[in-house]
CSV table of C-alpha atoms in Angstrom, one decimal:
chain,number,residue,atom,x,y,z
A,1,MET,CA,60.3,116.3,120.6
A,2,LEU,CA,63.3,116.8,118.8
A,3,ASN,CA,63.6,115.1,115.6
A,4,LEU,CA,66.4,112.5,114.9
A,5,GLU,CA,67.1,113.6,111.6
A,6,ARG,CA,67.1,117.2,112.2
A,7,LEU,CA,70.0,116.3,114.7
A,8,ARG,CA,71.7,114.4,112.5
A,9,THR,CA,71.9,117.2,110.0
A,10,LEU,CA,73.3,119.1,112.8
A,11,ASP,CA,75.6,116.7,113.7
A,12,ALA,CA,76.7,116.8,110.1
A,13,VAL,CA,77.4,120.3,109.9
A,14,ALA,CA,79.6,119.9,112.9
A,15,ARG,CA,81.6,117.5,112.1
A,16,HIS,CA,82.2,118.6,108.4
A,17,GLY,CA,82.2,122.3,109.1
A,18,SER,CA,79.6,123.6,106.7
A,19,VAL,CA,76.5,123.3,105.0
A,20,SER,CA,78.0,122.2,101.9
A,21,GLY,CA,80.2,119.3,103.7
A,22,ALA,CA,77.4,118.4,105.7
A,23,ALA,CA,75.0,117.9,102.2
A,24,GLU,CA,77.7,116.0,100.6
A,25,GLY,CA,78.3,113.7,103.4
A,26,LEU,CA,74.9,112.9,104.0
A,27,HIS,CA,74.4,112.4,100.2
A,28,VAL,CA,71.4,115.3,99.8
A,29,THR,CA,71.2,119.1,98.8
A,30,THR,CA,72.6,121.9,100.6
A,31,SER,CA,68.7,123.2,100.4
A,32,ALA,CA,67.9,120.3,102.2
A,33,VAL,CA,70.5,120.7,105.3
A,34,SER,CA,68.9,124.4,105.4
A,35,GLN,CA,65.8,123.2,105.7
A,36,GLN,CA,66.4,120.5,108.1
A,37,LEU,CA,68.0,123.1,110.2
A,38,SER,CA,65.8,126.4,110.4
A,39,LYS,CA,62.7,123.2,111.2
A,40,LEU,CA,65.4,122.4,114.5
A,41,GLU,CA,66.0,126.1,115.3
A,42,ARG,CA,62.0,126.6,115.7
A,43,GLU,CA,61.9,123.3,117.8
A,44,VAL,CA,63.9,124.7,120.3
A,45,GLY,CA,63.3,128.1,119.9
A,46,GLN,CA,66.8,129.4,119.4
A,47,GLN,CA,69.1,130.6,116.6
A,48,LEU,CA,71.7,127.2,115.9
A,49,LEU,CA,73.7,129.1,112.7
A,50,ALA,CA,75.2,132.6,112.2
A,51,LYS,CA,76.7,134.0,109.2
A,52,ASN,CA,80.5,133.8,109.0
A,53,GLY,CA,81.9,135.2,105.8
A,54,ARG,CA,80.4,133.3,102.9
A,55,GLY,CA,80.0,130.2,105.4
A,56,VAL,CA,78.2,129.4,108.7
A,57,ARG,CA,79.3,128.5,112.2
A,58,LEU,CA,77.5,127.1,115.0
A,59,THR,CA,76.1,129.4,117.8
A,60,ASP,CA,76.4,128.8,121.1
A,61,ALA,CA,73.2,127.0,121.1
A,62,GLY,CA,74.2,125.4,118.1
A,63,PHE,CA,77.5,123.8,119.4
A,64,LEU,CA,75.4,122.4,122.6
A,65,LEU,CA,72.9,121.0,120.9
A,66,ALA,CA,75.5,119.3,118.5
A,67,GLU,CA,77.7,117.7,121.6
A,68,HIS,CA,73.8,116.2,122.7
A,69,ALA,CA,73.4,115.1,119.3
A,70,ALA,CA,76.5,113.1,118.7
A,71,ALA,CA,76.0,111.1,121.8
A,72,ILE,CA,72.3,110.6,120.8
A,73,LEU,CA,73.5,109.5,117.5
A,74,ALA,CA,76.3,107.3,118.9
A,75,GLN,CA,74.0,105.4,121.6
A,76,VAL,CA,71.4,104.9,118.4
A,77,GLN,CA,73.9,103.4,116.8
A,78,ARG,CA,74.8,100.9,119.2
A,79,ALA,CA,71.3,100.2,119.5
A,80,GLN,CA,71.1,99.3,115.9
A,81,ALA,CA,74.1,97.4,116.2
A,82,ASP,CA,72.7,95.5,119.4
A,83,ILE,CA,69.3,94.7,118.0
A,84,GLU,CA,70.9,93.4,114.5
A,85,ALA,CA,73.1,91.5,116.6
A,86,GLN,CA,70.5,90.0,118.7
A,87,ARG,CA,68.6,88.9,115.1
A,88,GLY,CA,71.6,87.1,114.0
A,89,GLN,CA,70.4,88.5,110.4
A,90,VAL,CA,71.8,90.0,107.7
A,91,VAL,CA,70.0,92.7,106.6
A,92,GLY,CA,69.6,95.9,106.2
A,93,GLU,CA,72.2,98.7,104.4
A,94,VAL,CA,76.4,98.8,105.2
A,95,ARG,CA,78.0,101.8,103.6
A,96,LEU,CA,81.9,100.7,102.2
A,97,ALA,CA,84.5,102.9,101.5
A,98,ALA,CA,87.8,101.6,99.2
A,99,PHE,CA,90.0,103.0,97.5
A,100,PRO,CA,90.1,103.2,93.5
A,101,THR,CA,92.7,100.2,93.0
A,102,ALA,CA,90.7,98.4,95.8
A,103,ALA,CA,87.6,99.5,94.1
A,104,ARG,CA,88.4,97.6,91.1
A,105,GLY,CA,90.1,94.9,92.6
A,106,LEU,CA,88.0,93.3,95.6
A,107,LEU,CA,84.6,94.7,95.0
A,108,PRO,CA,82.9,93.1,92.1
A,109,GLY,CA,83.7,90.0,93.2
A,110,ALA,CA,83.2,90.5,97.2
A,111,LEU,CA,79.5,92.4,96.1
A,112,THR,CA,78.3,89.5,93.6
A,113,ALA,CA,79.1,87.2,96.6
A,114,LEU,CA,77.4,89.5,98.9
A,115,ARG,CA,74.5,89.5,96.7
A,116,ALA,CA,73.8,86.0,96.2
A,117,GLY,CA,74.7,84.9,100.2
A,118,HIS,CA,72.5,87.9,101.6
A,119,PRO,CA,69.7,89.3,99.3
A,120,ASP,CA,68.6,91.1,102.0
A,121,LEU,CA,71.9,93.5,102.3
A,122,ARG,CA,72.2,96.6,100.4
A,123,VAL,CA,75.9,97.3,100.2
A,124,ARG,CA,76.2,101.6,99.2
A,125,THR,CA,79.9,102.1,97.5
A,126,ALA,CA,81.8,104.8,97.3
A,127,GLU,CA,85.9,105.1,95.7
A,128,MET,CA,88.0,107.6,98.6
A,129,GLU,CA,91.1,107.8,99.5
A,130,PRO,CA,92.8,105.7,102.6
A,131,GLU,CA,93.1,108.7,104.8
A,132,PRO,CA,89.5,110.3,104.0
A,133,GLY,CA,88.0,106.7,104.1
A,134,VAL,CA,89.1,106.7,107.7
A,135,ARG,CA,87.6,109.8,108.9
A,136,ALA,CA,84.2,108.8,107.0
A,137,VAL,CA,84.3,105.9,109.5
A,138,LEU,CA,85.3,107.7,112.4
A,139,ARG,CA,83.0,110.6,111.5
A,140,GLY,CA,80.3,107.6,111.0
A,141,ASP,CA,79.5,108.4,107.1
A,142,ALA,CA,80.6,105.0,106.2
A,143,ASP,CA,80.5,101.7,108.1
A,144,LEU,CA,83.5,100.4,106.8
A,145,ALA,CA,86.5,101.7,104.9
A,146,ILE,CA,89.1,99.5,102.9
A,147,VAL,CA,92.3,101.2,103.2
A,148,LEU,CA,96.5,100.5,103.2
A,149,ASP,CA,100.0,101.1,104.1
A,150,TRP,CA,103.5,100.0,103.4
A,151,SER,CA,105.7,98.0,104.5
A,152,ASN,CA,108.1,100.4,105.0
A,153,LYS,CA,105.8,103.1,106.6
A,154,ARG,CA,102.9,101.9,108.7
A,155,ALA,CA,99.4,104.1,109.0
A,156,PRO,CA,98.6,104.0,112.7
A,157,VAL,CA,94.8,102.8,113.4
A,158,PRO,CA,93.3,105.2,115.1
A,159,GLY,CA,91.3,104.7,118.6
A,160,GLY,CA,88.1,102.9,118.7
A,161,LEU,CA,88.9,101.4,115.6
A,162,GLU,CA,89.2,97.5,114.4
A,163,ARG,CA,90.8,96.3,111.1
A,164,ALA,CA,91.5,92.6,109.2
A,165,HIS,CA,94.0,92.2,107.1
A,166,LEU,CA,93.2,91.6,103.6
A,167,LEU,CA,96.1,90.8,101.8
A,168,ASP,CA,99.4,92.3,101.0
A,169,ASP,CA,100.1,93.4,97.6
A,170,SER,CA,103.6,93.9,96.1
A,171,ALA,CA,104.2,96.8,93.6
A,172,ASP,CA,106.1,97.2,90.2
A,173,VAL,CA,108.4,99.5,88.6
A,174,ALA,CA,106.2,100.7,85.2
A,175,LEU,CA,108.6,101.4,82.7
A,176,PRO,CA,108.2,102.4,78.8
A,177,ALA,CA,108.4,99.3,76.4
A,178,GLY,CA,111.9,100.9,74.9
A,179,HIS,CA,113.4,101.4,78.3
A,180,ARG,CA,117.0,100.3,78.5
A,181,PHE,CA,115.8,98.2,82.0
A,182,ALA,CA,112.6,96.7,80.5
A,183,GLY,CA,114.1,93.0,80.1
A,184,ARG,CA,115.8,92.9,83.6
A,185,GLU,CA,114.2,89.9,85.8
A,186,ALA,CA,113.9,92.5,88.9
A,187,VAL,CA,115.2,96.1,89.2
A,188,ASP,CA,116.5,98.1,92.8
A,189,LEU,CA,114.9,101.5,93.4
A,190,ALA,CA,118.6,103.2,93.2
A,191,ASP,CA,119.1,102.2,89.5
A,192,PHE,CA,116.1,105.1,88.8
A,193,ALA,CA,118.2,108.0,90.3
A,194,ASP,CA,118.7,109.8,86.8
A,195,GLU,CA,114.9,108.5,86.1
A,196,GLU,CA,112.2,111.6,86.1
A,197,TRP,CA,109.2,109.9,87.8
A,198,VAL,CA,105.1,109.6,88.1
A,199,SER,CA,104.0,110.3,91.4
A,200,TRP,CA,100.5,110.8,93.7
A,201,PRO,CA,99.6,113.9,94.2
A,202,GLU,CA,101.4,115.8,96.8
A,203,GLY,CA,99.7,115.2,100.2
A,204,GLU,CA,98.3,112.3,99.6
A,205,PHE,CA,100.2,108.9,101.6
A,206,CYS,CA,101.1,107.3,98.5
A,207,HIS,CA,103.3,110.4,97.8
A,208,ASP,CA,104.6,110.4,101.2
A,209,TRP,CA,105.7,107.1,101.0
A,210,LEU,CA,107.0,107.3,97.5
A,211,MET,CA,109.4,110.4,98.9
A,212,PHE,CA,110.4,109.1,101.8
A,213,THR,CA,111.5,105.2,100.0
A,214,LEU,CA,113.1,106.7,97.4
A,215,ARG,CA,114.8,109.1,99.8
A,216,SER,CA,115.9,106.3,101.9
A,217,GLN,CA,117.5,104.9,99.1
A,218,GLY,CA,119.7,107.7,98.5
A,219,ILE,CA,117.6,109.5,95.7
A,220,GLU,CA,116.2,112.6,95.6
A,221,PRO,CA,113.5,112.0,93.3
A,222,ARG,CA,112.8,114.2,89.7
A,223,LEU,CA,109.0,114.5,89.7
A,224,GLY,CA,107.7,115.1,86.4
A,225,HIS,CA,103.8,114.0,86.8
A,226,PHE,CA,101.4,114.2,89.3
A,227,ALA,CA,98.1,112.0,89.0
A,228,GLY,CA,96.1,110.5,91.2
A,229,GLU,CA,94.9,107.8,88.9
A,230,HIS,CA,96.7,104.7,87.9
A,231,HIS,CA,95.4,104.9,84.5
A,232,THR,CA,96.8,107.9,84.4
A,233,GLN,CA,100.2,107.8,85.6
A,234,LEU,CA,100.6,104.8,82.9
A,235,ALA,CA,99.5,106.6,80.1
A,236,LEU,CA,102.7,109.0,81.1
A,237,VAL,CA,104.4,105.9,81.3
A,238,ALA,CA,103.4,104.9,77.7
A,239,ALA,CA,104.7,108.2,76.4
A,240,GLY,CA,107.6,108.3,77.8
A,241,PHE,CA,107.2,110.6,80.5
A,242,GLY,CA,108.9,108.7,83.3
A,243,VAL,CA,108.7,105.8,85.8
A,244,CYS,CA,106.2,105.1,88.1
A,245,VAL,CA,105.8,102.5,91.3
A,246,THR,CA,102.4,100.9,90.5
A,247,PRO,CA,100.7,98.1,92.9
A,248,ARG,CA,99.4,94.9,91.1
A,249,LEU,CA,96.1,95.3,92.7
A,250,GLY,CA,93.4,96.6,90.1
A,251,ARG,CA,96.6,97.4,87.9
A,252,PRO,CA,95.2,98.5,84.4
A,253,ARG,CA,98.0,97.2,81.7
A,254,PRO,CA,98.5,99.6,79.1
A,255,GLU,CA,100.0,99.1,75.9
A,256,GLY,CA,103.5,99.8,75.5
A,257,VAL,CA,104.4,99.8,79.4
A,258,VAL,CA,106.4,97.1,81.1
A,259,PHE,CA,106.3,96.3,84.9
A,260,VAL,CA,109.5,95.0,86.8
A,261,PRO,CA,109.3,93.2,90.2
A,262,VAL,CA,111.3,95.7,92.9
A,263,ARG,CA,114.3,93.1,94.6
A,264,GLN,CA,113.2,94.7,97.6
A,265,GLN,CA,110.0,93.6,98.0
A,266,VAL,CA,107.9,96.8,97.8
A,267,ARG,CA,104.5,96.0,99.5
A,268,ARG,CA,100.8,97.3,100.4
A,269,HIS,CA,99.0,96.1,103.5
A,270,ILE,CA,95.8,96.3,102.6
A,271,TYR,CA,92.4,96.5,105.1
A,272,ALA,CA,89.4,96.7,106.0
A,273,THR,CA,88.7,99.0,109.3
A,274,TRP,CA,85.3,99.6,111.2
A,275,ARG,CA,84.3,101.3,114.3
A,276,GLY,CA,84.5,98.8,117.4
A,277,ASP,CA,80.8,98.9,118.2
A,278,ALA,CA,79.6,97.9,114.7
A,279,GLY,CA,81.5,95.0,114.6
A,280,ARG,CA,78.6,93.4,116.7
A,281,ARG,CA,76.5,93.9,113.3
A,282,PRO,CA,76.5,91.0,111.5
A,283,SER,CA,75.9,92.5,108.3
A,284,VAL,CA,79.3,94.3,108.9
A,285,ARG,CA,81.4,91.1,109.7
A,286,ALA,CA,79.9,89.6,106.6
A,287,VAL,CA,80.9,92.2,104.5
A,288,VAL,CA,84.4,91.8,106.0
A,289,GLU,CA,84.3,88.0,105.2
A,290,ALA,CA,83.1,88.5,101.6
A,291,LEU,CA,85.9,91.0,101.0
A,292,ARG,CA,88.4,88.3,102.9
A,293,ALA,CA,87.3,86.1,100.3
A,294,ALA,CA,87.2,88.2,97.2
A,295,ALA,CA,91.1,88.9,98.6
A,296,GLU,CA,92.1,85.1,99.0
A,297,PRO,CA,93.2,84.3,95.3
A,298,LEU,CA,95.5,87.6,94.8
A,299,ARG,CA,97.0,86.4,98.3
A,300,GLY,CA,100.6,85.9,97.1
């Protein structure tokens, strides 16, 4: 009889494309992944992995079994969701991915409420940018993800996923305290046509949004520095190395930085998203409701 955990390991290798990626997704060592696959090969009597340069690839038998493994695991997830729904109890484990400012601004309150209201529920969290978070939910590596898009650049919802709106998060321009616009009540992005910008790293959704937004204002941005963490962005602003757009949720407030609202009402839309079949689980619904409650005082 095929072992379910070994099938889960094979499925992870197929989805991540490598033993190391599977190990990271399963939160185990690469040695543990290799051992599970070796045992699975002995169970089926066929080679499932072959060397491919410095990595590995699935053999034909590996691809065939991985397809069956994905179907079996999906059915197991549906069965678990149905059983949990039938019991109507908020128990077990929920894996939640959240981008950094949402993790800082929403998770402490939500997790505190869940611990008080549902002591038999374990919520395991991980910081993850929105696009990797969505992929983790689609792959089954996370049960829920907190994601975002912008008022002028929406992100599509992949098929099979549902989402719930949590809040709209306004963004301001962060300026050095001595900047000539630091005393204004509001600014236009066009006011900074000649400024140097601190941006999110290239390839991230928020970087693409910043480029799109500035260019739509007729600004070809001068990018001086790239940083994924808002703490780092604002430290660079405080030191006089540029300006940046900074949302309010979970925002640090370092000395030497002034936040000025944007007249165009720049906003992020923040959502929780999950697979449709997982929505039947009382534990998933409880986490969504806790996130909504944590977001309530922050809604503008």
